Amino acid sequence: MDTRTSETRLRIERLRDALNAHGAHAVLVPSSDPHLSEYLPDRWQGRQYLSGFTGSMGSLVVTRERAALFADSRYWAQAEAQLAGSGIQLEKIPTGASTLYIDWIAKALQPGQVLAVDGQVLGLSLANALRAAMQRAGVTLRTDLDLVQDAWDDRPGLPTEPVYEHLPPQAAVSRADKLARVRAAMAMALTTHHLISTVDDVAWLLNLRGSDVECNPVFIAHLLLAPNGGQLFIGAGKLPADVEARLAADGIQLAPYAQAAQALAALPATAKLLIDPRRVTLGLREAVPATVAVVEQINPSTLLKSRKTAAEAAFIRETMAEDGAAMCEFYAEFEASLARGERWSELDIDTRLTAARRKRPGFVGLSFSTIAGWMANGALPHYRATPESFAQIEGDGLLLIDSGGQYLGGTTDITRVWPIGTVSAEHKRDYTLVLKGTLALSRTRFPRGTLSPMLDAIARAPLWEHGLDYGHGTGHGVGYFMNVHEGPQSISKAIGEPAMAMEPGMITSIEPGLYRPGLWGVRIENLVLNVAITTPENNAFGEMLEFETLTLCPIDTRCIDMSLLRADEVEWLNQYHATVRERLAPKVSGAALAWLNERTQPLAA
């Protein structure tokens, strides 16, 4: 047994010791923190610490006799490898939003037994579903125990990285204006106070940024708004004095991070509190006095920040050009180097692509860890090469690169697939069918207010026609110098909700894929902006939207099976490449310009 597996078993046994000590029979360890973040600070990486599974999503359940990790198809191969020998069973679930582990727990426990989960990291909406299921099963739910703390001696503390302002001109809307818009929404909901716990909402609303979470420019804090002021609950010393003074001028006072629950408990009986049940934890909700009226609806800031202003869209377009120029520089170097017979690994791609981005104006950092997957590794949607496990780029096949950057003027996320050596007819077929999905959705027009999941099938249809599919969503919202995954819209198989309505200004990815385990993977991703159009009949049938493709980088045409493309698809691709060449040519020179010109040559229909 290797050291890692041994350590995992020891940690699970320590967790079971904590179970026994508290008279509990099972513990649920979600991938979550007190802010219900997708990407977690080290302190709340309990599921990863205990199981050894490093995927960004997954839920761990440990009973006195069994242990199971629940993960969706993006992580199955990764989870099987990382859980090997640990004694933890992989339970395959259809999507990351699945709550099948609740049914599993209800069947695993007997009436009268106890399930423990830390209420401080348990979402209110999920807590309601969990409580109802446990009541039906006769199981007692305890949310006052943090058993991870008992099993984790050297648990990291709170992040201490400094917080800074996102300044004009890129911060195109002032803090005061944003606060006024949120307070107007509070008034419409007939509420006096509003608790915001999601870190991207807090950062957006206050025009602040941080680095408490890898690749996401956010910081750990809660915000409690009142009609004429507010309290920001944040770690001591994280804000410079001048920023603190400007916050105070906008009515925002600082308070210790740990005092958020105490402030909720002190709300007057006349208060009416707005909370988002999907964006606040059970622990904070339980701190609210019973005398305070609570209104549950989506955070106004979540809706507001999803709709980028015209000024923000202009900065994003310029950011896309800088990002595209960085990729031209990188890919020109990469292809020339391979032609000289030099060896590259997946790790080299990550290092040198990041170096190319770092040279561009406004670059702050990566928007997620670069995915560079050669052949079989490209079939793992969330693969990441590590010094312990990576592939050399050699032989014939497909190289998938999914990467992105954080810039002062926007967030990028792009996936391209490149041929190395000689590609087969099967490679070209898969590549072209995925490309057809990207093109189909990119060209779609739809009524304003269309629920985003309704668009998902458009990208899948070219694959479905051949009996093919992929396990992840087609598109996620993207923030503005913010989280690379942003709601509320989601082009996926999710059940549509009113908050998912497509509105002008939203930025979303389009990224269908096709994965052949152990062989290769294909994904082609652009970011698009919802823009309003005038129909030939002057919107007689309602306002319509279309997608403006924001991402600027050639889509490799050497992998295309032309027999599968229609003339109108070729025309769209040629027009896109003409735009890419026009926008990027002024920003590159020499080998990068030559590469750009070669890769954007028009195809014959």
JSON list of N, CA, C and O in Angstrom, two decimals, residues 76 171 333:
[
{"chain": "A", "resi": 76, "resn": "TRP", "atom": "N", "xyz": [-15.01, 10.78, -13.25]},
{"chain": "A", "resi": 76, "resn": "TRP", "atom": "CA", "xyz": [-15.03, 9.36, -12.93]},
{"chain": "A", "resi": 76, "resn": "TRP", "atom": "C", "xyz": [-13.66, 8.72, -13.06]},
{"chain": "A", "resi": 76, "resn": "TRP", "atom": "O", "xyz": [-13.22, 8.00, -12.15]},
{"chain": "A", "resi": 171, "resn": "ALA", "atom": "N", "xyz": [-13.48, 49.30, -13.84]},
{"chain": "A", "resi": 171, "resn": "ALA", "atom": "CA", "xyz": [-14.66, 49.24, -12.96]},
{"chain": "A", "resi": 171, "resn": "ALA", "atom": "C", "xyz": [-15.60, 50.35, -13.43]},
{"chain": "A", "resi": 171, "resn": "ALA", "atom": "O", "xyz": [-15.57, 51.48, -12.94]},
{"chain": "A", "resi": 333, "resn": "GLU", "atom": "N", "xyz": [5.10, 29.71, -31.31]},
{"chain": "A", "resi": 333, "resn": "GLU", "atom": "CA", "xyz": [6.30, 29.15, -30.69]},
{"chain": "A", "resi": 333, "resn": "GLU", "atom": "C", "xyz": [6.18, 27.64, -30.57]},
{"chain": "A", "resi": 333, "resn": "GLU", "atom": "O", "xyz": [7.12, 26.88, -30.86]}
]
